[in-house]
Amino acid sequence: MLLEGKKGLVLGIANKRSIAWGIAQAVSREGARLAVTYQGERLEENVRELAESLNDPLILPCDVSKDGDLEALADAILSGFGGLDFVVHAVAFALREELDGEFLNTSREGYRIAQDVSAYSLTAVTRRMVPLMESRGGSVVTLTYLGGERVVPHYNVMGVAKAALEMSVRYLASDLGPKGIRVNAISAGPIKTLAASGVHGLSKMLEYHRTHAPLRKNTEQAEVGDVALFLVSSLSRGVTGEVIHADNGFHVMAMAE
Ligand code: NAD
């Protein structure tokens, strides 16, 4: 098994459709033991229920916008696991009203929230987990979307946050490379999850991807899970600062047939 004896942290499970859950399944299939988090009591039951199928998980609360939660998370993982081999950051949030209409109308508060939860949190989480990973190498993986590279209608403020997230991946990769810690992102094609449902016009987007991606299908949770498995395993030991597209090739197309 690729991850025998390895310990990982997965942030971002809300329900069984979550990309984070697809990743948790892929990495635990290969032997990893996981700490999984839930954002607030509202999601605790969902996460506990799903986590029953994992191998002796730690189940911990964490709101990434709260520094106190991040400190407590690092302490709990240190006492539960004694260290960490990888971190999966699959967290994003923007106010619903910012994901419709024009980017021009983005509010100051809407911009701040999207950047804080969806981009800055990668740095905030990584900083707290570095001491746990330092002595054993480590791999950090985050989730991004094509709307951070090019304009996707209605993705708006989240696209700007994803651009900041992707650049954070490169700066973190540079900072942490000398410690043997790698930082990469997966740019996933659209998948109908709770977060994606907040983007206006999602079903049109899914249809467009299915008919225009070179592989002529929509991205599946398990496909993203397997790319994450590669990125947290030693198979990718020479890869850092990278954004890998798991989108059935959609991003290479400039024009429809
Ligand atoms: P999801 O709704 O299942 O997951 C989003 C998660 O973010 C939830 O678990 C939610 O609890 C968590 N979250 C939001 N605010 C938080 C906070 N303050 N503290 C802690 N957790 C918080 O949706 P998903 O699509 O699986 O999203 C996971 C990641 O994948 C996101 O970064 C998203 O942008 C990215 N992504 C999604 C798609 C897609 O089409 N679904 C495509 C590309 C990238």
PDB file of C-alpha atoms and ligand atoms in Angstrom:
ATOM      1  CA  MET A   1       0.000   0.000   0.000  1.00  0.00           C
ATOM      2  CA  LEU A   2       1.264   3.454  -0.967  1.00  0.00           C
ATOM      3  CA  LEU A   3       0.521   5.169   2.359  1.00  0.00           C
ATOM      4  CA  GLU A   4       1.095   2.389   4.878  1.00  0.00           C
ATOM      5  CA  GLY A   5       1.955   3.938   8.265  1.00  0.00           C
ATOM      6  CA  LYS A   6       1.314   7.502   7.023  1.00  0.00           C
ATOM      7  CA  LYS A   7      -0.846  10.028   8.834  1.00  0.00           C
ATOM      8  CA  GLY A   8      -2.806  12.788   7.145  1.00  0.00           C
ATOM      9  CA  LEU A   9      -5.098  15.710   7.895  1.00  0.00           C
ATOM     10  CA  VAL A  10      -8.118  16.283   5.620  1.00  0.00           C
ATOM     11  CA  LEU A  11     -10.012  19.564   5.935  1.00  0.00           C
ATOM     12  CA  GLY A  12     -13.232  20.192   4.008  1.00  0.00           C
ATOM     13  CA  ILE A  13     -15.577  17.235   4.412  1.00  0.00           C
ATOM     14  CA  ALA A  14     -19.194  18.444   4.529  1.00  0.00           C
ATOM     15  CA  ASN A  15     -20.983  15.376   3.104  1.00  0.00           C
ATOM     16  CA  LYS A  16     -20.442  12.348   0.878  1.00  0.00           C
ATOM     17  CA  ARG A  17     -20.241  14.503  -2.250  1.00  0.00           C
ATOM     18  CA  SER A  18     -17.363  16.606  -0.902  1.00  0.00           C
ATOM     19  CA  ILE A  19     -14.131  16.400  -2.887  1.00  0.00           C
ATOM     20  CA  ALA A  20     -12.404  16.052   0.498  1.00  0.00           C
ATOM     21  CA  TRP A  21     -14.398  12.861   1.088  1.00  0.00           C
ATOM     22  CA  GLY A  22     -13.295  11.446  -2.280  1.00  0.00           C
ATOM     23  CA  ILE A  23      -9.711  12.176  -1.267  1.00  0.00           C
ATOM     24  CA  ALA A  24     -10.173  10.705   2.231  1.00  0.00           C
ATOM     25  CA  GLN A  25     -11.448   7.478   0.675  1.00  0.00           C
ATOM     26  CA  ALA A  26      -8.553   7.267  -1.815  1.00  0.00           C
ATOM     27  CA  VAL A  27      -5.812   7.845   0.754  1.00  0.00           C
ATOM     28  CA  SER A  28      -7.305   5.577   3.410  1.00  0.00           C
ATOM     29  CA  ARG A  29      -7.692   2.807   0.817  1.00  0.00           C
ATOM     30  CA  GLU A  30      -3.880   3.002   0.529  1.00  0.00           C
ATOM     31  CA  GLY A  31      -3.364   2.645   4.275  1.00  0.00           C
ATOM     32  CA  ALA A  32      -3.248   6.227   5.616  1.00  0.00           C
ATOM     33  CA  ARG A  33      -4.702   7.042   9.016  1.00  0.00           C
ATOM     34  CA  LEU A  34      -6.603  10.338   9.002  1.00  0.00           C
ATOM     35  CA  ALA A  35      -7.568  13.301  11.106  1.00  0.00           C
ATOM     36  CA  VAL A  36     -10.708  14.803   9.563  1.00  0.00           C
ATOM     37  CA  THR A  37     -12.325  18.089  10.532  1.00  0.00           C
ATOM     38  CA  TYR A  38     -15.813  19.521  10.494  1.00  0.00           C
ATOM     39  CA  GLN A  39     -16.734  23.190  10.328  1.00  0.00           C
ATOM     40  CA  GLY A  40     -19.139  23.793  13.205  1.00  0.00           C
ATOM     41  CA  GLU A  41     -21.695  21.587  14.940  1.00  0.00           C
ATOM     42  CA  ARG A  42     -24.031  21.698  11.920  1.00  0.00           C
ATOM     43  CA  LEU A  43     -21.700  19.378   9.999  1.00  0.00           C
ATOM     44  CA  GLU A  44     -20.366  17.315  12.888  1.00  0.00           C
ATOM     45  CA  GLU A  45     -22.885  14.477  12.592  1.00  0.00           C
ATOM     46  CA  ASN A  46     -22.334  14.106   8.813  1.00  0.00           C
ATOM     47  CA  VAL A  47     -18.593  13.908   9.251  1.00  0.00           C
ATOM     48  CA  ARG A  48     -18.778  11.480  12.198  1.00  0.00           C
ATOM     49  CA  GLU A  49     -21.091   9.197  10.211  1.00  0.00           C
ATOM     50  CA  LEU A  50     -18.827   9.163   7.141  1.00  0.00           C
ATOM     51  CA  ALA A  51     -15.685   8.752   9.234  1.00  0.00           C
ATOM     52  CA  GLU A  52     -17.026   5.482  10.664  1.00  0.00           C
ATOM     53  CA  SER A  53     -15.704   3.767   7.541  1.00  0.00           C
ATOM     54  CA  LEU A  54     -12.157   5.118   8.092  1.00  0.00           C
ATOM     55  CA  ASN A  55      -9.343   3.407   9.988  1.00  0.00           C
ATOM     56  CA  ASP A  56      -9.397   4.784  13.585  1.00  0.00           C
ATOM     57  CA  PRO A  57      -9.747   8.474  12.608  1.00  0.00           C
ATOM     58  CA  LEU A  58      -9.320  11.587  14.730  1.00  0.00           C
ATOM     59  CA  ILE A  59     -12.434  13.739  14.285  1.00  0.00           C
ATOM     60  CA  LEU A  60     -11.880  17.368  15.192  1.00  0.00           C
ATOM     61  CA  PRO A  61     -13.651  20.725  14.846  1.00  0.00           C
ATOM     62  CA  CYS A  62     -11.995  23.472  12.793  1.00  0.00           C
ATOM     63  CA  ASP A  63     -13.128  26.782  11.376  1.00  0.00           C
ATOM     64  CA  VAL A  64     -10.141  27.913   9.296  1.00  0.00           C
ATOM     65  CA  SER A  65     -10.980  31.577   9.825  1.00  0.00           C
ATOM     66  CA  LYS A  66     -10.295  31.191  13.576  1.00  0.00           C
ATOM     67  CA  ASP A  67      -6.657  31.155  14.683  1.00  0.00           C
ATOM     68  CA  GLY A  68      -7.635  29.524  18.004  1.00  0.00           C
ATOM     69  CA  ASP A  69      -9.200  26.578  16.131  1.00  0.00           C
ATOM     70  CA  LEU A  70      -6.011  26.093  14.101  1.00  0.00           C
ATOM     71  CA  GLU A  71      -3.815  26.112  17.232  1.00  0.00           C
ATOM     72  CA  ALA A  72      -6.135  23.596  18.930  1.00  0.00           C
ATOM     73  CA  LEU A  73      -6.124  21.418  15.804  1.00  0.00           C
ATOM     74  CA  ALA A  74      -2.310  21.307  15.694  1.00  0.00           C
ATOM     75  CA  ASP A  75      -2.189  20.427  19.428  1.00  0.00           C
ATOM     76  CA  ALA A  76      -4.793  17.659  19.042  1.00  0.00           C
ATOM     77  CA  ILE A  77      -2.960  16.135  16.059  1.00  0.00           C
ATOM     78  CA  LEU A  78       0.366  16.291  17.868  1.00  0.00           C
ATOM     79  CA  SER A  79      -1.028  14.438  20.873  1.00  0.00           C
ATOM     80  CA  GLY A  80      -3.110  12.014  18.763  1.00  0.00           C
ATOM     81  CA  PHE A  81      -0.646  11.234  15.975  1.00  0.00           C
ATOM     82  CA  GLY A  82       2.729  12.576  17.182  1.00  0.00           C
ATOM     83  CA  GLY A  83       3.331  14.064  13.709  1.00  0.00           C
ATOM     84  CA  LEU A  84       1.862  14.369  10.227  1.00  0.00           C
ATOM     85  CA  ASP A  85       2.823  13.244   6.712  1.00  0.00           C
ATOM     86  CA  PHE A  86       0.311  15.178   4.634  1.00  0.00           C
ATOM     87  CA  VAL A  87      -2.392  17.840   4.678  1.00  0.00           C
ATOM     88  CA  VAL A  88      -5.344  18.122   2.295  1.00  0.00           C
ATOM     89  CA  HIS A  89      -6.931  21.584   2.237  1.00  0.00           C
ATOM     90  CA  ALA A  90     -10.295  21.389   0.442  1.00  0.00           C
ATOM     91  CA  VAL A  91     -11.983  24.451   1.871  1.00  0.00           C
ATOM     92  CA  ALA A  92     -13.557  27.470   0.186  1.00  0.00           C
ATOM     93  CA  PHE A  93     -16.337  29.943   0.854  1.00  0.00           C
ATOM     94  CA  ALA A  94     -17.830  33.061  -0.743  1.00  0.00           C
ATOM     95  CA  LEU A  95     -21.092  34.848  -0.036  1.00  0.00           C
ATOM     96  CA  ARG A  96     -23.781  33.529  -2.375  1.00  0.00           C
ATOM     97  CA  GLU A  97     -24.611  37.023  -3.686  1.00  0.00           C
ATOM     98  CA  GLU A  98     -21.024  37.386  -4.943  1.00  0.00           C
ATOM     99  CA  LEU A  99     -21.395  34.333  -7.227  1.00  0.00           C
ATOM    100  CA  ASP A 100     -24.017  35.820  -9.513  1.00  0.00           C
ATOM    101  CA  GLY A 101     -23.970  38.816 -11.873  1.00  0.00           C
ATOM    102  CA  GLU A 102     -20.853  40.899 -12.465  1.00  0.00           C
ATOM    103  CA  PHE A 103     -17.503  40.800 -10.662  1.00  0.00           C
ATOM    104  CA  LEU A 104     -17.625  44.597 -10.858  1.00  0.00           C
ATOM    105  CA  ASN A 105     -20.179  44.606  -8.047  1.00  0.00           C
ATOM    106  CA  THR A 106     -18.028  42.673  -5.553  1.00  0.00           C
ATOM    107  CA  SER A 107     -18.369  44.161  -2.072  1.00  0.00           C
ATOM    108  CA  ARG A 108     -15.376  44.885   0.183  1.00  0.00           C
ATOM    109  CA  GLU A 109     -16.689  42.426   2.777  1.00  0.00           C
ATOM    110  CA  GLY A 110     -17.440  39.757   0.146  1.00  0.00           C
ATOM    111  CA  TYR A 111     -13.893  40.098  -1.186  1.00  0.00           C
ATOM    112  CA  ARG A 112     -12.376  39.874   2.305  1.00  0.00           C
ATOM    113  CA  ILE A 113     -14.318  36.764   3.271  1.00  0.00           C
ATOM    114  CA  ALA A 114     -13.535  34.901   0.033  1.00  0.00           C
ATOM    115  CA  GLN A 115      -9.812  35.663   0.346  1.00  0.00           C
ATOM    116  CA  ASP A 116      -9.668  34.811   4.041  1.00  0.00           C
ATOM    117  CA  VAL A 117     -11.456  31.452   3.931  1.00  0.00           C
ATOM    118  CA  SER A 118     -10.495  30.293   0.438  1.00  0.00           C
ATOM    119  CA  ALA A 119      -6.915  31.572  -0.004  1.00  0.00           C
ATOM    120  CA  TYR A 120      -5.281  32.781   3.220  1.00  0.00           C
ATOM    121  CA  SER A 121      -6.436  29.695   5.111  1.00  0.00           C
ATOM    122  CA  LEU A 122      -3.966  27.542   3.146  1.00  0.00           C
ATOM    123  CA  THR A 123      -1.069  29.544   4.570  1.00  0.00           C
ATOM    124  CA  ALA A 124      -2.639  29.697   8.046  1.00  0.00           C
ATOM    125  CA  VAL A 125      -3.186  25.922   8.158  1.00  0.00           C
ATOM    126  CA  THR A 126       0.196  25.057   6.612  1.00  0.00           C
ATOM    127  CA  ARG A 127       2.089  27.282   9.059  1.00  0.00           C
ATOM    128  CA  ARG A 128       0.553  25.410  12.019  1.00  0.00           C
ATOM    129  CA  MET A 129       1.229  21.987  10.519  1.00  0.00           C
ATOM    130  CA  VAL A 130       4.864  22.555   9.456  1.00  0.00           C
ATOM    131  CA  PRO A 131       6.280  21.689  12.914  1.00  0.00           C
ATOM    132  CA  LEU A 132       4.392  18.377  12.799  1.00  0.00           C
ATOM    133  CA  MET A 133       5.697  17.491   9.310  1.00  0.00           C
ATOM    134  CA  GLU A 134       9.211  18.915   9.451  1.00  0.00           C
ATOM    135  CA  SER A 135      11.096  15.848  10.640  1.00  0.00           C
ATOM    136  CA  ARG A 136       9.407  13.472   8.162  1.00  0.00           C
ATOM    137  CA  GLY A 137       9.066  15.469   4.936  1.00  0.00           C
ATOM    138  CA  GLY A 138       5.473  16.198   4.069  1.00  0.00           C
ATOM    139  CA  SER A 139       2.991  17.063   1.369  1.00  0.00           C
ATOM    140  CA  VAL A 140       0.318  19.751   1.315  1.00  0.00           C
ATOM    141  CA  VAL A 141      -2.422  19.639  -1.323  1.00  0.00           C
ATOM    142  CA  THR A 142      -5.106  22.230  -1.988  1.00  0.00           C
ATOM    143  CA  LEU A 143      -8.037  22.426  -4.396  1.00  0.00           C
ATOM    144  CA  THR A 144      -8.419  25.098  -7.040  1.00  0.00           C
ATOM    145  CA  TYR A 145     -10.439  25.742 -10.193  1.00  0.00           C
ATOM    146  CA  LEU A 146      -9.837  27.077 -13.724  1.00  0.00           C
ATOM    147  CA  GLY A 147     -11.776  30.237 -12.775  1.00  0.00           C
ATOM    148  CA  GLY A 148      -8.575  31.303 -10.977  1.00  0.00           C
ATOM    149  CA  GLU A 149      -6.679  31.382 -14.293  1.00  0.00           C
ATOM    150  CA  ARG A 150      -9.337  32.555 -16.724  1.00  0.00           C
ATOM    151  CA  VAL A 151     -12.751  34.160 -16.517  1.00  0.00           C
ATOM    152  CA  VAL A 152     -15.641  31.789 -15.848  1.00  0.00           C
ATOM    153  CA  PRO A 153     -19.044  33.523 -15.748  1.00  0.00           C
ATOM    154  CA  HIS A 154     -20.357  34.020 -12.176  1.00  0.00           C
ATOM    155  CA  TYR A 155     -17.253  32.546 -10.489  1.00  0.00           C
ATOM    156  CA  ASN A 156     -16.249  36.154  -9.794  1.00  0.00           C
ATOM    157  CA  VAL A 157     -14.664  36.788  -6.391  1.00  0.00           C
ATOM    158  CA  MET A 158     -13.908  33.083  -5.967  1.00  0.00           C
ATOM    159  CA  GLY A 159     -11.800  33.191  -9.149  1.00  0.00           C
ATOM    160  CA  VAL A 160      -9.716  36.000  -7.663  1.00  0.00           C
ATOM    161  CA  ALA A 161      -9.352  34.004  -4.426  1.00  0.00           C
ATOM    162  CA  LYS A 162      -8.251  30.915  -6.406  1.00  0.00           C
ATOM    163  CA  ALA A 163      -5.610  33.013  -8.222  1.00  0.00           C
ATOM    164  CA  ALA A 164      -4.270  34.074  -4.801  1.00  0.00           C
ATOM    165  CA  LEU A 165      -4.437  30.457  -3.619  1.00  0.00           C
ATOM    166  CA  GLU A 166      -2.435  29.185  -6.624  1.00  0.00           C
ATOM    167  CA  MET A 167       0.237  31.832  -6.081  1.00  0.00           C
ATOM    168  CA  SER A 168       0.315  30.935  -2.368  1.00  0.00           C
ATOM    169  CA  VAL A 169       1.090  27.350  -3.440  1.00  0.00           C
ATOM    170  CA  ARG A 170       4.198  28.587  -5.282  1.00  0.00           C
ATOM    171  CA  TYR A 171       5.445  30.798  -2.428  1.00  0.00           C
ATOM    172  CA  LEU A 172       4.831  28.061   0.147  1.00  0.00           C
ATOM    173  CA  ALA A 173       6.591  25.524  -2.085  1.00  0.00           C
ATOM    174  CA  SER A 174       9.614  27.829  -2.174  1.00  0.00           C
ATOM    175  CA  ASP A 175       9.598  28.434   1.601  1.00  0.00           C
ATOM    176  CA  LEU A 176       9.096  24.798   2.570  1.00  0.00           C
ATOM    177  CA  GLY A 177      11.100  22.949  -0.087  1.00  0.00           C
ATOM    178  CA  PRO A 178      14.322  23.155   1.970  1.00  0.00           C
ATOM    179  CA  LYS A 179      12.465  21.383   4.824  1.00  0.00           C
ATOM    180  CA  GLY A 180      11.446  18.597   2.438  1.00  0.00           C
ATOM    181  CA  ILE A 181       7.787  19.707   2.449  1.00  0.00           C
ATOM    182  CA  ARG A 182       5.998  19.875  -0.912  1.00  0.00           C
ATOM    183  CA  VAL A 183       2.975  22.058  -1.738  1.00  0.00           C
ATOM    184  CA  ASN A 184       0.755  21.482  -4.777  1.00  0.00           C
ATOM    185  CA  ALA A 185      -2.760  22.161  -6.027  1.00  0.00           C
ATOM    186  CA  ILE A 186      -5.305  20.161  -7.990  1.00  0.00           C
ATOM    187  CA  SER A 187      -7.434  22.176 -10.388  1.00  0.00           C
ATOM    188  CA  ALA A 188     -10.593  20.074 -10.544  1.00  0.00           C
ATOM    189  CA  GLY A 189     -13.311  20.275 -13.189  1.00  0.00           C
ATOM    190  CA  PRO A 190     -16.794  21.198 -11.910  1.00  0.00           C
ATOM    191  CA  ILE A 191     -18.497  18.647  -9.636  1.00  0.00           C
ATOM    192  CA  LYS A 192     -21.955  19.079  -8.092  1.00  0.00           C
ATOM    193  CA  THR A 193     -21.087  19.610  -4.419  1.00  0.00           C
ATOM    194  CA  LEU A 194     -22.523  21.845  -1.716  1.00  0.00           C
ATOM    195  CA  ALA A 195     -19.985  24.614  -2.420  1.00  0.00           C
ATOM    196  CA  ALA A 196     -20.390  24.366  -6.218  1.00  0.00           C
ATOM    197  CA  SER A 197     -24.170  24.683  -5.929  1.00  0.00           C
ATOM    198  CA  GLY A 198     -23.589  28.270  -4.749  1.00  0.00           C
ATOM    199  CA  VAL A 199     -22.253  29.208  -8.217  1.00  0.00           C
ATOM    200  CA  HIS A 200     -25.051  30.498 -10.452  1.00  0.00           C
ATOM    201  CA  GLY A 201     -25.559  28.358 -13.598  1.00  0.00           C
ATOM    202  CA  LEU A 202     -23.776  25.210 -12.340  1.00  0.00           C
ATOM    203  CA  SER A 203     -25.863  22.766 -14.421  1.00  0.00           C
ATOM    204  CA  LYS A 204     -25.022  24.635 -17.637  1.00  0.00           C
ATOM    205  CA  MET A 205     -21.376  24.545 -16.635  1.00  0.00           C
ATOM    206  CA  LEU A 206     -21.496  20.776 -16.078  1.00  0.00           C
ATOM    207  CA  GLU A 207     -23.152  20.231 -19.453  1.00  0.00           C
ATOM    208  CA  TYR A 208     -20.581  22.456 -21.200  1.00  0.00           C
ATOM    209  CA  HIS A 209     -17.687  20.556 -19.621  1.00  0.00           C
ATOM    210  CA  ARG A 210     -19.161  17.183 -20.470  1.00  0.00           C
ATOM    211  CA  THR A 211     -19.574  18.083 -24.127  1.00  0.00           C
ATOM    212  CA  HIS A 212     -16.339  20.091 -24.608  1.00  0.00           C
ATOM    213  CA  ALA A 213     -13.669  18.408 -22.455  1.00  0.00           C
ATOM    214  CA  PRO A 214     -11.351  16.224 -24.590  1.00  0.00           C
ATOM    215  CA  LEU A 215     -12.390  13.131 -22.602  1.00  0.00           C
ATOM    216  CA  ARG A 216     -16.104  14.072 -23.056  1.00  0.00           C
ATOM    217  CA  LYS A 217     -17.185  13.473 -19.481  1.00  0.00           C
ATOM    218  CA  ASN A 218     -17.607  15.321 -16.215  1.00  0.00           C
ATOM    219  CA  THR A 219     -14.988  15.211 -13.493  1.00  0.00           C
ATOM    220  CA  GLU A 220     -15.669  12.663 -10.773  1.00  0.00           C
ATOM    221  CA  GLN A 221     -14.822  12.905  -7.099  1.00  0.00           C
ATOM    222  CA  ALA A 222     -12.801   9.665  -7.295  1.00  0.00           C
ATOM    223  CA  GLU A 223     -10.671  11.022 -10.170  1.00  0.00           C
ATOM    224  CA  VAL A 224      -9.644  13.950  -7.995  1.00  0.00           C
ATOM    225  CA  GLY A 225      -9.083  11.548  -5.085  1.00  0.00           C
ATOM    226  CA  ASP A 226      -6.588   9.537  -7.108  1.00  0.00           C
ATOM    227  CA  VAL A 227      -4.617  12.642  -8.180  1.00  0.00           C
ATOM    228  CA  ALA A 228      -4.465  13.683  -4.515  1.00  0.00           C
ATOM    229  CA  LEU A 229      -3.245  10.185  -3.650  1.00  0.00           C
ATOM    230  CA  PHE A 230      -0.384  10.660  -6.138  1.00  0.00           C
ATOM    231  CA  LEU A 231       0.443  14.082  -4.677  1.00  0.00           C
ATOM    232  CA  VAL A 232       0.579  12.934  -1.040  1.00  0.00           C
ATOM    233  CA  SER A 233       2.527   9.767  -1.860  1.00  0.00           C
ATOM    234  CA  SER A 234       6.220   9.390  -2.643  1.00  0.00           C
ATOM    235  CA  LEU A 235       5.326   8.835  -6.316  1.00  0.00           C
ATOM    236  CA  SER A 236       5.306  12.650  -6.611  1.00  0.00           C
ATOM    237  CA  ARG A 237       8.458  13.232  -4.515  1.00  0.00           C
ATOM    238  CA  GLY A 238       9.947  15.414  -7.286  1.00  0.00           C
ATOM    239  CA  VAL A 239       6.838  17.588  -7.728  1.00  0.00           C
ATOM    240  CA  THR A 240       6.204  20.845  -5.852  1.00  0.00           C
ATOM    241  CA  GLY A 241       4.685  24.256  -6.570  1.00  0.00           C
ATOM    242  CA  GLU A 242       2.547  22.617  -9.260  1.00  0.00           C
ATOM    243  CA  VAL A 243      -1.109  22.968 -10.269  1.00  0.00           C
ATOM    244  CA  ILE A 244      -2.322  19.691 -11.799  1.00  0.00           C
ATOM    245  CA  HIS A 245      -5.571  19.849 -13.761  1.00  0.00           C
ATOM    246  CA  ALA A 246      -7.934  16.960 -13.032  1.00  0.00           C
ATOM    247  CA  ASP A 247     -10.625  18.155 -15.435  1.00  0.00           C
ATOM    248  CA  ASN A 248     -10.707  15.617 -18.273  1.00  0.00           C
ATOM    249  CA  GLY A 249      -8.525  18.023 -20.250  1.00  0.00           C
ATOM    250  CA  PHE A 250     -11.032  20.877 -20.383  1.00  0.00           C
ATOM    251  CA  HIS A 251      -8.390  23.566 -19.697  1.00  0.00           C
ATOM    252  CA  VAL A 252      -6.448  22.883 -22.924  1.00  0.00           C
ATOM    253  CA  MET A 253      -9.363  23.886 -25.164  1.00  0.00           C
ATOM    254  CA  ALA A 254      -9.441  27.418 -26.542  1.00  0.00           C
ATOM    255  CA  MET A 255     -12.381  26.935 -28.906  1.00  0.00           C
ATOM    256  CA  ALA A 256     -15.254  24.530 -29.355  1.00  0.00           C
ATOM    257  CA  GLU A 257     -15.351  22.297 -32.466  1.00  0.00           C
TER     258      GLU A 257
HETATM  259  P1  NAD B   1     -17.969  21.145  -0.279  1.00  0.00           P
HETATM  260  O1  NAD B   1     -19.055  22.123   0.018  1.00  0.00           O
HETATM  261  O2  NAD B   1     -18.275  19.720  -0.121  1.00  0.00           O
HETATM  262  O3  NAD B   1     -16.673  21.488   0.574  1.00  0.00           O
HETATM  263  C1  NAD B   1     -16.322  22.786   0.964  1.00  0.00           C
HETATM  264  C2  NAD B   1     -15.864  22.674   2.394  1.00  0.00           C
HETATM  265  O4  NAD B   1     -15.349  23.908   2.869  1.00  0.00           O
HETATM  266  C3  NAD B   1     -17.012  22.273   3.343  1.00  0.00           C
HETATM  267  O5  NAD B   1     -16.665  21.101   4.027  1.00  0.00           O
HETATM  268  C4  NAD B   1     -17.093  23.450   4.292  1.00  0.00           C
HETATM  269  O6  NAD B   1     -17.448  23.057   5.602  1.00  0.00           O
HETATM  270  C5  NAD B   1     -15.673  23.961   4.239  1.00  0.00           C
HETATM  271  N1  NAD B   1     -15.545  25.317   4.757  1.00  0.00           N
HETATM  272  C6  NAD B   1     -16.104  26.477   4.287  1.00  0.00           C
HETATM  273  N2  NAD B   1     -15.777  27.496   5.108  1.00  0.00           N
HETATM  274  C7  NAD B   1     -14.989  26.982   6.089  1.00  0.00           C
HETATM  275  C8  NAD B   1     -14.366  27.521   7.239  1.00  0.00           C
HETATM  276  N3  NAD B   1     -14.460  28.823   7.551  1.00  0.00           N
HETATM  277  N4  NAD B   1     -13.635  26.690   8.031  1.00  0.00           N
HETATM  278  C9  NAD B   1     -13.526  25.370   7.757  1.00  0.00           C
HETATM  279  N5  NAD B   1     -14.122  24.791   6.680  1.00  0.00           N
HETATM  280  C10 NAD B   1     -14.841  25.593   5.859  1.00  0.00           C
HETATM  281  O7  NAD B   1     -17.504  21.491  -1.765  1.00  0.00           O
HETATM  282  P2  NAD B   1     -16.272  20.970  -2.642  1.00  0.00           P
HETATM  283  O8  NAD B   1     -16.657  21.268  -4.029  1.00  0.00           O
HETATM  284  O9  NAD B   1     -15.891  19.617  -2.270  1.00  0.00           O
HETATM  285  O10 NAD B   1     -15.117  21.999  -2.255  1.00  0.00           O
HETATM  286  C11 NAD B   1     -13.828  21.598  -1.825  1.00  0.00           C
HETATM  287  C12 NAD B   1     -12.760  22.420  -2.526  1.00  0.00           C
HETATM  288  O11 NAD B   1     -12.725  22.059  -3.898  1.00  0.00           O
HETATM  289  C13 NAD B   1     -12.980  23.918  -2.488  1.00  0.00           C
HETATM  290  O12 NAD B   1     -11.739  24.566  -2.346  1.00  0.00           O
HETATM  291  C14 NAD B   1     -13.537  24.204  -3.863  1.00  0.00           C
HETATM  292  O13 NAD B   1     -13.332  25.540  -4.285  1.00  0.00           O
HETATM  293  C15 NAD B   1     -12.697  23.238  -4.657  1.00  0.00           C
HETATM  294  N6  NAD B   1     -13.185  22.953  -6.021  1.00  0.00           N
HETATM  295  C16 NAD B   1     -14.457  22.520  -6.216  1.00  0.00           C
HETATM  296  C17 NAD B   1     -14.889  22.270  -7.501  1.00  0.00           C
HETATM  297  C18 NAD B   1     -16.302  21.815  -7.756  1.00  0.00           C
HETATM  298  O14 NAD B   1     -16.782  21.968  -8.873  1.00  0.00           O
HETATM  299  N7  NAD B   1     -16.991  21.247  -6.790  1.00  0.00           N
HETATM  300  C19 NAD B   1     -14.026  22.433  -8.596  1.00  0.00           C
HETATM  301  C20 NAD B   1     -12.720  22.861  -8.349  1.00  0.00           C
HETATM  302  C21 NAD B   1     -12.309  23.123  -7.060  1.00  0.00           C
END
